[in-house]
Amino acid sequence: MLLKYCKVSWVALLSYCSLLSPVSVASDAVTKTSDPLVFNDYGEQMKKGLVGIGLAAVRFDTKIRFIEKQSGVSVFLDPEGNLDLPEIASVNTFYAAYRLAKKHDIGAAYFAVKRDTTFFNQEINIEDVVILNGRASLSDDTKFYFIDYGYTLFHDYRSNVKGLLGIAGLDLKYTFNASGEIIVDGVPTTGSYYKGASVFAPLPLFGIDLSFAFTSKWSVATKVALVSGSYEDIKASAFQARTDARYWFTKNVGGVIGISYFNADVTIDEQTERTEITYGYGGAYAGLHFAF
């Protein structure tokens, strides 16, 4: 099992997971508005923060390859392909945002993915390893943490452009267990076989958040962000994007609905083994939040 921990010192961890990006705290979105998260024409600071919960329907696309450096044996896992891990799943997310000053705010989000599958008496071909007439199980227990700092670069009575700087925490954990008749690089054996990938990588994030208000209640927003970093034998990069619509039901209660995309490439280059992981998802989400 691969277990690595990346430490990155930062004043804040990144915002708004691309799956359910929290509603950003807008600046001067609409003049003379009752929106609880903006400044009005007279410089009055309205309510400063929000907390929310959301639900998303997500389609996953992941690939994992283990390469043993000495023997050259390669194991390729296609979780949503021949290993029957659920391709579509629903996940809950939690998010929050807080305005520090007129042009400065912070945000945070968290969500967890938990998927598993088990199958019996099937031939499982994972490249140089074949499991015959046995039992195999695969689980995905991955968590995402996001915290960021946002600075307003431009705003008028309807538009807002914000730069983002923060950290995206990818806490990835995959485990594959098999037992029965096993062929490794053409050599038959009987027993059990295990492969695991576990990595926690807090990675720097840079992005931009654009929003436009149609009225004091209705607005739309788009966010694009890049995540990239390395530490010791771990290297990772990611791209995330989302577009959503937002509506305030009252001065304190609002909702969001939108679509998102995320894709990450992680490489763990250890002394005896190299692991290459591609983790992606896309889907639709909706959330409800309370402003204070």
PDB file of C-alpha atoms in Angstrom:
ATOM      1  CA  MET A   1       0.000   0.000   0.000  1.00  0.00           C
ATOM      2  CA  LEU A   2       1.261   3.404  -0.871  1.00  0.00           C
ATOM      3  CA  LEU A   3       0.913   5.984   1.828  1.00  0.00           C
ATOM      4  CA  LYS A   4       2.209   9.473   1.370  1.00  0.00           C
ATOM      5  CA  TYR A   5       1.501  12.785   3.042  1.00  0.00           C
ATOM      6  CA  CYS A   6       2.156  16.126   1.411  1.00  0.00           C
ATOM      7  CA  LYS A   7       2.547  19.151   3.638  1.00  0.00           C
ATOM      8  CA  VAL A   8       2.066  22.609   2.174  1.00  0.00           C
ATOM      9  CA  SER A   9       2.085  25.625   4.462  1.00  0.00           C
ATOM     10  CA  TRP A  10      -0.497  28.210   3.433  1.00  0.00           C
ATOM     11  CA  VAL A  11      -2.561  30.850   5.145  1.00  0.00           C
ATOM     12  CA  ALA A  12      -5.766  29.231   3.950  1.00  0.00           C
ATOM     13  CA  LEU A  13      -6.958  26.114   2.178  1.00  0.00           C
ATOM     14  CA  LEU A  14      -8.843  26.436  -1.077  1.00  0.00           C
ATOM     15  CA  SER A  15     -12.448  27.281  -1.776  1.00  0.00           C
ATOM     16  CA  TYR A  16     -15.422  25.809  -3.376  1.00  0.00           C
ATOM     17  CA  CYS A  17     -14.956  22.296  -4.603  1.00  0.00           C
ATOM     18  CA  SER A  18     -15.605  22.114  -8.297  1.00  0.00           C
ATOM     19  CA  LEU A  19     -18.279  19.577  -7.605  1.00  0.00           C
ATOM     20  CA  LEU A  20     -20.389  21.917  -5.488  1.00  0.00           C
ATOM     21  CA  SER A  21     -18.654  25.243  -5.503  1.00  0.00           C
ATOM     22  CA  PRO A  22     -20.069  27.310  -2.679  1.00  0.00           C
ATOM     23  CA  VAL A  23     -21.768  30.543  -3.526  1.00  0.00           C
ATOM     24  CA  SER A  24     -19.099  33.225  -3.491  1.00  0.00           C
ATOM     25  CA  VAL A  25     -19.473  36.349  -1.400  1.00  0.00           C
ATOM     26  CA  ALA A  26     -20.076  38.970  -4.080  1.00  0.00           C
ATOM     27  CA  SER A  27     -18.984  42.609  -3.954  1.00  0.00           C
ATOM     28  CA  ASP A  28     -21.308  45.376  -5.165  1.00  0.00           C
ATOM     29  CA  ALA A  29     -23.287  42.934  -7.284  1.00  0.00           C
ATOM     30  CA  VAL A  30     -26.371  45.127  -7.736  1.00  0.00           C
ATOM     31  CA  THR A  31     -26.976  48.694  -6.600  1.00  0.00           C
ATOM     32  CA  LYS A  32     -29.554  49.341  -3.884  1.00  0.00           C
ATOM     33  CA  THR A  33     -30.066  45.603  -3.541  1.00  0.00           C
ATOM     34  CA  SER A  34     -31.431  43.595  -0.676  1.00  0.00           C
ATOM     35  CA  ASP A  35     -28.966  40.792  -1.431  1.00  0.00           C
ATOM     36  CA  PRO A  36     -27.534  39.941   2.016  1.00  0.00           C
ATOM     37  CA  LEU A  37     -23.999  39.379   0.722  1.00  0.00           C
ATOM     38  CA  VAL A  38     -23.176  42.696  -0.997  1.00  0.00           C
ATOM     39  CA  PHE A  39     -22.481  46.360  -0.322  1.00  0.00           C
ATOM     40  CA  ASN A  40     -25.147  48.800  -1.454  1.00  0.00           C
ATOM     41  CA  ASP A  41     -24.735  52.251  -3.059  1.00  0.00           C
ATOM     42  CA  TYR A  42     -24.209  53.931   0.280  1.00  0.00           C
ATOM     43  CA  GLY A  43     -21.333  51.719   1.378  1.00  0.00           C
ATOM     44  CA  GLU A  44     -23.389  49.818   3.908  1.00  0.00           C
ATOM     45  CA  GLN A  45     -21.957  46.386   4.477  1.00  0.00           C
ATOM     46  CA  MET A  46     -24.699  43.804   4.383  1.00  0.00           C
ATOM     47  CA  LYS A  47     -24.528  40.359   5.956  1.00  0.00           C
ATOM     48  CA  LYS A  48     -21.078  38.884   5.677  1.00  0.00           C
ATOM     49  CA  GLY A  49     -21.158  35.114   5.393  1.00  0.00           C
ATOM     50  CA  LEU A  50     -23.027  31.942   4.583  1.00  0.00           C
ATOM     51  CA  VAL A  51     -23.071  28.222   5.304  1.00  0.00           C
ATOM     52  CA  GLY A  52     -24.717  25.641   3.084  1.00  0.00           C
ATOM     53  CA  ILE A  53     -25.283  22.017   2.177  1.00  0.00           C
ATOM     54  CA  GLY A  54     -25.743  20.487  -1.256  1.00  0.00           C
ATOM     55  CA  LEU A  55     -26.364  17.309  -3.214  1.00  0.00           C
ATOM     56  CA  ALA A  56     -24.793  16.264  -6.518  1.00  0.00           C
ATOM     57  CA  ALA A  57     -25.213  13.499  -9.086  1.00  0.00           C
ATOM     58  CA  VAL A  58     -21.745  12.724 -10.422  1.00  0.00           C
ATOM     59  CA  ARG A  59     -20.280  10.548 -13.183  1.00  0.00           C
ATOM     60  CA  PHE A  60     -16.773   9.303 -12.343  1.00  0.00           C
ATOM     61  CA  ASP A  61     -13.907   8.350 -14.653  1.00  0.00           C
ATOM     62  CA  THR A  62     -10.827   6.985 -12.862  1.00  0.00           C
ATOM     63  CA  LYS A  63      -7.777   4.994 -13.935  1.00  0.00           C
ATOM     64  CA  ILE A  64      -4.928   3.587 -11.806  1.00  0.00           C
ATOM     65  CA  ARG A  65      -1.695   1.944 -12.948  1.00  0.00           C
ATOM     66  CA  PHE A  66       0.897   0.285 -10.673  1.00  0.00           C
ATOM     67  CA  ILE A  67       4.343  -0.424 -12.176  1.00  0.00           C
ATOM     68  CA  GLU A  68       6.877  -2.486 -10.208  1.00  0.00           C
ATOM     69  CA  LYS A  69      10.276  -1.090 -11.137  1.00  0.00           C
ATOM     70  CA  GLN A  70      12.361  -4.219 -10.605  1.00  0.00           C
ATOM     71  CA  SER A  71      10.127  -6.831 -12.258  1.00  0.00           C
ATOM     72  CA  GLY A  72       8.372  -4.520 -14.706  1.00  0.00           C
ATOM     73  CA  VAL A  73       5.001  -6.037 -13.761  1.00  0.00           C
ATOM     74  CA  SER A  74       2.204  -3.590 -14.580  1.00  0.00           C
ATOM     75  CA  VAL A  75      -1.270  -3.645 -13.026  1.00  0.00           C
ATOM     76  CA  PHE A  76      -3.974  -1.487 -14.598  1.00  0.00           C
ATOM     77  CA  LEU A  77      -7.247  -0.835 -12.758  1.00  0.00           C
ATOM     78  CA  ASP A  78     -10.213   0.569 -14.666  1.00  0.00           C
ATOM     79  CA  PRO A  79     -12.678   0.927 -11.757  1.00  0.00           C
ATOM     80  CA  GLU A  80     -15.714   2.018 -13.780  1.00  0.00           C
ATOM     81  CA  GLY A  81     -14.833  -0.331 -16.641  1.00  0.00           C
ATOM     82  CA  ASN A  82     -14.107  -4.020 -16.085  1.00  0.00           C
ATOM     83  CA  LEU A  83     -14.166  -3.704 -12.267  1.00  0.00           C
ATOM     84  CA  ASP A  84     -17.797  -2.528 -12.094  1.00  0.00           C
ATOM     85  CA  LEU A  85     -17.306   0.267  -9.563  1.00  0.00           C
ATOM     86  CA  PRO A  86     -20.452   2.462  -9.697  1.00  0.00           C
ATOM     87  CA  GLU A  87     -19.907   5.050 -12.425  1.00  0.00           C
ATOM     88  CA  ILE A  88     -22.647   7.391 -11.200  1.00  0.00           C
ATOM     89  CA  ALA A  89     -23.062   8.250  -7.535  1.00  0.00           C
ATOM     90  CA  SER A  90     -24.674  10.917  -5.384  1.00  0.00           C
ATOM     91  CA  VAL A  91     -22.593  12.845  -2.871  1.00  0.00           C
ATOM     92  CA  ASN A  92     -23.281  15.439  -0.197  1.00  0.00           C
ATOM     93  CA  THR A  93     -21.214  18.578   0.137  1.00  0.00           C
ATOM     94  CA  PHE A  94     -20.796  21.250   2.791  1.00  0.00           C
ATOM     95  CA  TYR A  95     -19.635  24.777   2.054  1.00  0.00           C
ATOM     96  CA  ALA A  96     -19.124  28.165   3.692  1.00  0.00           C
ATOM     97  CA  ALA A  97     -17.969  31.683   2.790  1.00  0.00           C
ATOM     98  CA  TYR A  98     -17.081  34.765   4.811  1.00  0.00           C
ATOM     99  CA  ARG A  99     -16.323  38.367   3.823  1.00  0.00           C
ATOM    100  CA  LEU A 100     -13.242  39.810   5.523  1.00  0.00           C
ATOM    101  CA  ALA A 101     -13.506  43.249   3.887  1.00  0.00           C
ATOM    102  CA  LYS A 102     -15.092  44.836   0.827  1.00  0.00           C
ATOM    103  CA  LYS A 103     -12.666  43.169  -1.611  1.00  0.00           C
ATOM    104  CA  HIS A 104     -11.477  40.248   0.479  1.00  0.00           C
ATOM    105  CA  ASP A 105     -13.208  36.978   1.364  1.00  0.00           C
ATOM    106  CA  ILE A 106     -12.497  33.357   2.185  1.00  0.00           C
ATOM    107  CA  GLY A 107     -14.409  30.192   1.383  1.00  0.00           C
ATOM    108  CA  ALA A 108     -14.307  26.492   2.181  1.00  0.00           C
ATOM    109  CA  ALA A 109     -15.943  23.287   1.009  1.00  0.00           C
ATOM    110  CA  TYR A 110     -15.810  19.556   1.716  1.00  0.00           C
ATOM    111  CA  PHE A 111     -17.264  16.419   0.224  1.00  0.00           C
ATOM    112  CA  ALA A 112     -16.507  12.703   0.381  1.00  0.00           C
ATOM    113  CA  VAL A 113     -16.879   9.874  -2.135  1.00  0.00           C
ATOM    114  CA  LYS A 114     -17.503   6.309  -0.988  1.00  0.00           C
ATOM    115  CA  ARG A 115     -17.937   3.563  -3.595  1.00  0.00           C
ATOM    116  CA  ASP A 116     -17.278  -0.172  -3.504  1.00  0.00           C
ATOM    117  CA  THR A 117     -17.902  -3.323  -5.504  1.00  0.00           C
ATOM    118  CA  THR A 118     -17.400  -7.078  -4.969  1.00  0.00           C
ATOM    119  CA  PHE A 119     -17.646  -9.913  -7.473  1.00  0.00           C
ATOM    120  CA  PHE A 120     -17.165 -13.700  -7.397  1.00  0.00           C
ATOM    121  CA  ASN A 121     -16.064 -16.464  -9.772  1.00  0.00           C
ATOM    122  CA  GLN A 122     -15.111 -14.141 -12.577  1.00  0.00           C
ATOM    123  CA  GLU A 123     -11.954 -13.889 -14.609  1.00  0.00           C
ATOM    124  CA  ILE A 124     -10.402 -10.496 -13.920  1.00  0.00           C
ATOM    125  CA  ASN A 125      -7.667  -9.326 -16.252  1.00  0.00           C
ATOM    126  CA  ILE A 126      -5.730  -6.336 -14.922  1.00  0.00           C
ATOM    127  CA  GLU A 127      -2.876  -6.372 -17.437  1.00  0.00           C
ATOM    128  CA  ASP A 128       0.053  -8.498 -16.124  1.00  0.00           C
ATOM    129  CA  VAL A 129      -2.124 -10.000 -13.373  1.00  0.00           C
ATOM    130  CA  VAL A 130      -5.124 -12.287 -13.956  1.00  0.00           C
ATOM    131  CA  ILE A 131      -7.457 -13.544 -11.210  1.00  0.00           C
ATOM    132  CA  LEU A 132      -9.270 -16.791 -12.087  1.00  0.00           C
ATOM    133  CA  ASN A 133     -12.342 -18.223 -10.318  1.00  0.00           C
ATOM    134  CA  GLY A 134     -11.855 -16.120  -7.232  1.00  0.00           C
ATOM    135  CA  ARG A 135     -13.217 -13.233  -5.257  1.00  0.00           C
ATOM    136  CA  ALA A 136     -12.254  -9.591  -5.725  1.00  0.00           C
ATOM    137  CA  SER A 137     -13.277  -6.275  -4.188  1.00  0.00           C
ATOM    138  CA  LEU A 138     -12.495  -2.658  -4.975  1.00  0.00           C
ATOM    139  CA  SER A 139     -13.269   0.428  -2.883  1.00  0.00           C
ATOM    140  CA  ASP A 140     -12.919   4.172  -3.406  1.00  0.00           C
ATOM    141  CA  ASP A 141     -12.884   6.255  -0.224  1.00  0.00           C
ATOM    142  CA  THR A 142     -11.792   9.691  -1.426  1.00  0.00           C
ATOM    143  CA  LYS A 143     -12.278  13.046   0.294  1.00  0.00           C
ATOM    144  CA  PHE A 144     -11.904  16.574  -1.064  1.00  0.00           C
ATOM    145  CA  TYR A 145     -11.090  19.660   1.042  1.00  0.00           C
ATOM    146  CA  PHE A 146     -11.098  23.186  -0.386  1.00  0.00           C
ATOM    147  CA  ILE A 147     -10.285  26.554   1.200  1.00  0.00           C
ATOM    148  CA  ASP A 148      -9.367  29.758  -0.610  1.00  0.00           C
ATOM    149  CA  TYR A 149      -8.805  33.464  -0.381  1.00  0.00           C
ATOM    150  CA  GLY A 150     -10.604  35.639  -2.928  1.00  0.00           C
ATOM    151  CA  TYR A 151      -9.699  39.172  -3.993  1.00  0.00           C
ATOM    152  CA  THR A 152     -12.096  41.297  -6.066  1.00  0.00           C
ATOM    153  CA  LEU A 153     -10.269  42.545  -9.161  1.00  0.00           C
ATOM    154  CA  PHE A 154     -13.219  44.368 -10.735  1.00  0.00           C
ATOM    155  CA  HIS A 155     -16.807  45.105  -9.849  1.00  0.00           C
ATOM    156  CA  ASP A 156     -19.662  47.348 -10.886  1.00  0.00           C
ATOM    157  CA  TYR A 157     -23.342  47.336 -10.075  1.00  0.00           C
ATOM    158  CA  ARG A 158     -23.874  43.986 -11.853  1.00  0.00           C
ATOM    159  CA  SER A 159     -20.522  42.299 -12.526  1.00  0.00           C
ATOM    160  CA  ASN A 160     -17.827  40.915 -10.268  1.00  0.00           C
ATOM    161  CA  VAL A 161     -14.415  39.450 -11.172  1.00  0.00           C
ATOM    162  CA  LYS A 162     -12.477  37.756  -8.418  1.00  0.00           C
ATOM    163  CA  GLY A 163      -9.022  36.152  -8.302  1.00  0.00           C
ATOM    164  CA  LEU A 164      -8.613  33.041  -6.166  1.00  0.00           C
ATOM    165  CA  LEU A 165      -5.599  31.721  -4.308  1.00  0.00           C
ATOM    166  CA  GLY A 166      -5.709  28.738  -1.993  1.00  0.00           C
ATOM    167  CA  ILE A 167      -5.230  25.023  -1.503  1.00  0.00           C
ATOM    168  CA  ALA A 168      -7.142  21.993  -2.740  1.00  0.00           C
ATOM    169  CA  GLY A 169      -6.746  18.926  -0.552  1.00  0.00           C
ATOM    170  CA  LEU A 170      -7.090  15.605  -2.390  1.00  0.00           C
ATOM    171  CA  ASP A 171      -7.306  12.711   0.097  1.00  0.00           C
ATOM    172  CA  LEU A 172      -7.423   9.713  -2.230  1.00  0.00           C
ATOM    173  CA  LYS A 173      -7.708   6.090  -1.103  1.00  0.00           C
ATOM    174  CA  TYR A 174      -8.207   3.089  -3.404  1.00  0.00           C
ATOM    175  CA  THR A 175      -7.916  -0.560  -2.282  1.00  0.00           C
ATOM    176  CA  PHE A 176      -8.091  -3.705  -4.429  1.00  0.00           C
ATOM    177  CA  ASN A 177      -8.208  -7.184  -2.849  1.00  0.00           C
ATOM    178  CA  ALA A 178      -8.428 -10.516  -4.661  1.00  0.00           C
ATOM    179  CA  SER A 179      -8.114 -14.195  -3.755  1.00  0.00           C
ATOM    180  CA  GLY A 180      -8.199 -17.482  -5.645  1.00  0.00           C
ATOM    181  CA  GLU A 181      -6.115 -18.698  -8.568  1.00  0.00           C
ATOM    182  CA  ILE A 182      -3.864 -15.835  -9.581  1.00  0.00           C
ATOM    183  CA  ILE A 183      -1.481 -15.520 -12.524  1.00  0.00           C
ATOM    184  CA  VAL A 184       1.238 -12.887 -12.117  1.00  0.00           C
ATOM    185  CA  ASP A 185       3.260 -12.154 -15.265  1.00  0.00           C
ATOM    186  CA  GLY A 186       2.433 -15.610 -16.627  1.00  0.00           C
ATOM    187  CA  VAL A 187       3.275 -17.478 -13.401  1.00  0.00           C
ATOM    188  CA  PRO A 188       0.279 -19.194 -11.708  1.00  0.00           C
ATOM    189  CA  THR A 189      -0.103 -19.094  -7.942  1.00  0.00           C
ATOM    190  CA  THR A 190      -2.810 -19.523  -5.325  1.00  0.00           C
ATOM    191  CA  GLY A 191      -3.559 -17.125  -2.501  1.00  0.00           C
ATOM    192  CA  SER A 192      -4.393 -13.458  -2.206  1.00  0.00           C
ATOM    193  CA  TYR A 193      -3.427 -10.322  -4.080  1.00  0.00           C
ATOM    194  CA  TYR A 194      -3.553  -6.718  -2.867  1.00  0.00           C
ATOM    195  CA  LYS A 195      -2.931  -3.319  -4.384  1.00  0.00           C
ATOM    196  CA  GLY A 196      -3.611   0.013  -2.735  1.00  0.00           C
ATOM    197  CA  ALA A 197      -3.071   3.690  -3.409  1.00  0.00           C
ATOM    198  CA  SER A 198      -3.406   6.203  -0.611  1.00  0.00           C
ATOM    199  CA  VAL A 199      -2.259   9.795  -0.857  1.00  0.00           C
ATOM    200  CA  PHE A 200      -3.116  13.065   0.859  1.00  0.00           C
ATOM    201  CA  ALA A 201      -1.931  16.002  -1.213  1.00  0.00           C
ATOM    202  CA  PRO A 202      -2.693  19.649  -0.346  1.00  0.00           C
ATOM    203  CA  LEU A 203      -1.992  21.446  -3.616  1.00  0.00           C
ATOM    204  CA  PRO A 204      -1.790  25.179  -4.448  1.00  0.00           C
ATOM    205  CA  LEU A 205      -4.722  26.515  -6.466  1.00  0.00           C
ATOM    206  CA  PHE A 206      -5.027  29.561  -8.707  1.00  0.00           C
ATOM    207  CA  GLY A 207      -8.269  30.589 -10.349  1.00  0.00           C
ATOM    208  CA  ILE A 208     -10.781  33.202 -11.367  1.00  0.00           C
ATOM    209  CA  ASP A 209     -14.437  33.589 -10.447  1.00  0.00           C
ATOM    210  CA  LEU A 210     -16.823  35.601 -12.656  1.00  0.00           C
ATOM    211  CA  SER A 211     -20.362  36.553 -11.661  1.00  0.00           C
ATOM    212  CA  PHE A 212     -23.169  38.641 -13.141  1.00  0.00           C
ATOM    213  CA  ALA A 213     -26.390  39.714 -11.412  1.00  0.00           C
ATOM    214  CA  PHE A 214     -29.590  40.074 -13.444  1.00  0.00           C
ATOM    215  CA  THR A 215     -31.602  41.309 -10.459  1.00  0.00           C
ATOM    216  CA  SER A 216     -31.141  41.577  -6.719  1.00  0.00           C
ATOM    217  CA  LYS A 217     -32.235  37.921  -6.479  1.00  0.00           C
ATOM    218  CA  TRP A 218     -30.968  36.233  -9.664  1.00  0.00           C
ATOM    219  CA  SER A 219     -27.313  35.841 -10.706  1.00  0.00           C
ATOM    220  CA  VAL A 220     -25.020  33.493 -12.631  1.00  0.00           C
ATOM    221  CA  ALA A 221     -21.368  32.626 -12.041  1.00  0.00           C
ATOM    222  CA  THR A 222     -18.500  30.735 -13.642  1.00  0.00           C
ATOM    223  CA  LYS A 223     -15.294  29.550 -12.024  1.00  0.00           C
ATOM    224  CA  VAL A 224     -12.133  28.130 -13.613  1.00  0.00           C
ATOM    225  CA  ALA A 225      -9.182  26.972 -11.517  1.00  0.00           C
ATOM    226  CA  LEU A 226      -5.863  25.166 -11.916  1.00  0.00           C
ATOM    227  CA  VAL A 227      -4.239  23.083  -9.204  1.00  0.00           C
ATOM    228  CA  SER A 228      -0.597  22.043  -9.443  1.00  0.00           C
ATOM    229  CA  GLY A 229       2.159  21.016  -7.077  1.00  0.00           C
ATOM    230  CA  SER A 230       4.726  18.421  -6.021  1.00  0.00           C
ATOM    231  CA  TYR A 231       6.307  17.189  -2.811  1.00  0.00           C
ATOM    232  CA  GLU A 232       9.097  14.619  -2.544  1.00  0.00           C
ATOM    233  CA  ASP A 233       7.965  11.712  -4.773  1.00  0.00           C
ATOM    234  CA  ILE A 234       4.408  12.974  -5.398  1.00  0.00           C
ATOM    235  CA  LYS A 235       3.393  15.180  -8.309  1.00  0.00           C
ATOM    236  CA  ALA A 236      -0.170  16.250  -9.057  1.00  0.00           C
ATOM    237  CA  SER A 237      -2.122  18.613 -11.286  1.00  0.00           C
ATOM    238  CA  ALA A 238      -5.830  19.283 -11.678  1.00  0.00           C
ATOM    239  CA  PHE A 239      -8.300  21.380 -13.642  1.00  0.00           C
ATOM    240  CA  GLN A 240     -11.730  22.334 -12.374  1.00  0.00           C
ATOM    241  CA  ALA A 241     -14.589  24.398 -13.771  1.00  0.00           C
ATOM    242  CA  ARG A 242     -18.188  25.104 -12.903  1.00  0.00           C
ATOM    243  CA  THR A 243     -21.135  27.236 -14.011  1.00  0.00           C
ATOM    244  CA  ASP A 244     -24.173  27.862 -11.859  1.00  0.00           C
ATOM    245  CA  ALA A 245     -27.269  29.983 -11.276  1.00  0.00           C
ATOM    246  CA  ARG A 246     -28.128  31.472  -7.872  1.00  0.00           C
ATOM    247  CA  TYR A 247     -31.339  32.736  -6.352  1.00  0.00           C
ATOM    248  CA  TRP A 248     -32.167  34.392  -3.026  1.00  0.00           C
ATOM    249  CA  PHE A 249     -35.528  33.246  -1.661  1.00  0.00           C
ATOM    250  CA  THR A 250     -35.295  35.670   1.271  1.00  0.00           C
ATOM    251  CA  LYS A 251     -32.649  38.001   2.679  1.00  0.00           C
ATOM    252  CA  ASN A 252     -31.109  35.061   4.508  1.00  0.00           C
ATOM    253  CA  VAL A 253     -31.902  31.957   2.451  1.00  0.00           C
ATOM    254  CA  GLY A 254     -30.557  31.247  -1.042  1.00  0.00           C
ATOM    255  CA  GLY A 255     -30.109  28.392  -3.475  1.00  0.00           C
ATOM    256  CA  VAL A 256     -27.694  27.360  -6.216  1.00  0.00           C
ATOM    257  CA  ILE A 257     -27.915  24.916  -9.135  1.00  0.00           C
ATOM    258  CA  GLY A 258     -25.263  24.178 -11.739  1.00  0.00           C
ATOM    259  CA  ILE A 259     -22.852  21.837 -13.498  1.00  0.00           C
ATOM    260  CA  SER A 260     -19.187  21.089 -12.795  1.00  0.00           C
ATOM    261  CA  TYR A 261     -16.109  19.279 -14.097  1.00  0.00           C
ATOM    262  CA  PHE A 262     -12.929  18.097 -12.366  1.00  0.00           C
ATOM    263  CA  ASN A 263      -9.907  16.107 -13.538  1.00  0.00           C
ATOM    264  CA  ALA A 264      -6.697  15.339 -11.635  1.00  0.00           C
ATOM    265  CA  ASP A 265      -3.490  13.479 -12.529  1.00  0.00           C
ATOM    266  CA  VAL A 266      -1.399  12.185  -9.628  1.00  0.00           C
ATOM    267  CA  THR A 267       1.949  10.386  -9.898  1.00  0.00           C
ATOM    268  CA  ILE A 268       3.660   8.678  -6.948  1.00  0.00           C
ATOM    269  CA  ASP A 269       7.234   7.720  -7.833  1.00  0.00           C
ATOM    270  CA  GLU A 270       8.607   5.530  -5.047  1.00  0.00           C
ATOM    271  CA  GLN A 271      11.834   3.562  -4.923  1.00  0.00           C
ATOM    272  CA  THR A 272      10.243   0.212  -5.821  1.00  0.00           C
ATOM    273  CA  GLU A 273       6.984   1.192  -7.513  1.00  0.00           C
ATOM    274  CA  ARG A 274       5.457   3.942  -9.612  1.00  0.00           C
ATOM    275  CA  THR A 275       1.738   4.691  -9.358  1.00  0.00           C
ATOM    276  CA  GLU A 276      -0.173   6.786 -11.904  1.00  0.00           C
ATOM    277  CA  ILE A 277      -3.694   7.918 -11.015  1.00  0.00           C
ATOM    278  CA  THR A 278      -6.249   9.793 -13.102  1.00  0.00           C
ATOM    279  CA  TYR A 279      -9.317  10.898 -11.140  1.00  0.00           C
ATOM    280  CA  GLY A 280     -12.119  12.760 -12.869  1.00  0.00           C
ATOM    281  CA  TYR A 281     -15.785  13.534 -12.466  1.00  0.00           C
ATOM    282  CA  GLY A 282     -18.517  15.718 -13.892  1.00  0.00           C
ATOM    283  CA  GLY A 283     -22.120  16.276 -12.959  1.00  0.00           C
ATOM    284  CA  ALA A 284     -24.949  18.483 -11.771  1.00  0.00           C
ATOM    285  CA  TYR A 285     -25.440  19.892  -8.295  1.00  0.00           C
ATOM    286  CA  ALA A 286     -27.862  21.894  -6.172  1.00  0.00           C
ATOM    287  CA  GLY A 287     -27.436  23.526  -2.798  1.00  0.00           C
ATOM    288  CA  LEU A 288     -29.238  25.560  -0.151  1.00  0.00           C
ATOM    289  CA  HIS A 289     -27.468  28.086   2.071  1.00  0.00           C
ATOM    290  CA  PHE A 290     -28.157  30.440   4.961  1.00  0.00           C
ATOM    291  CA  ALA A 291     -26.613  33.924   5.157  1.00  0.00           C
ATOM    292  CA  PHE A 292     -25.736  35.708   8.382  1.00  0.00           C
TER     293      PHE A 292
END
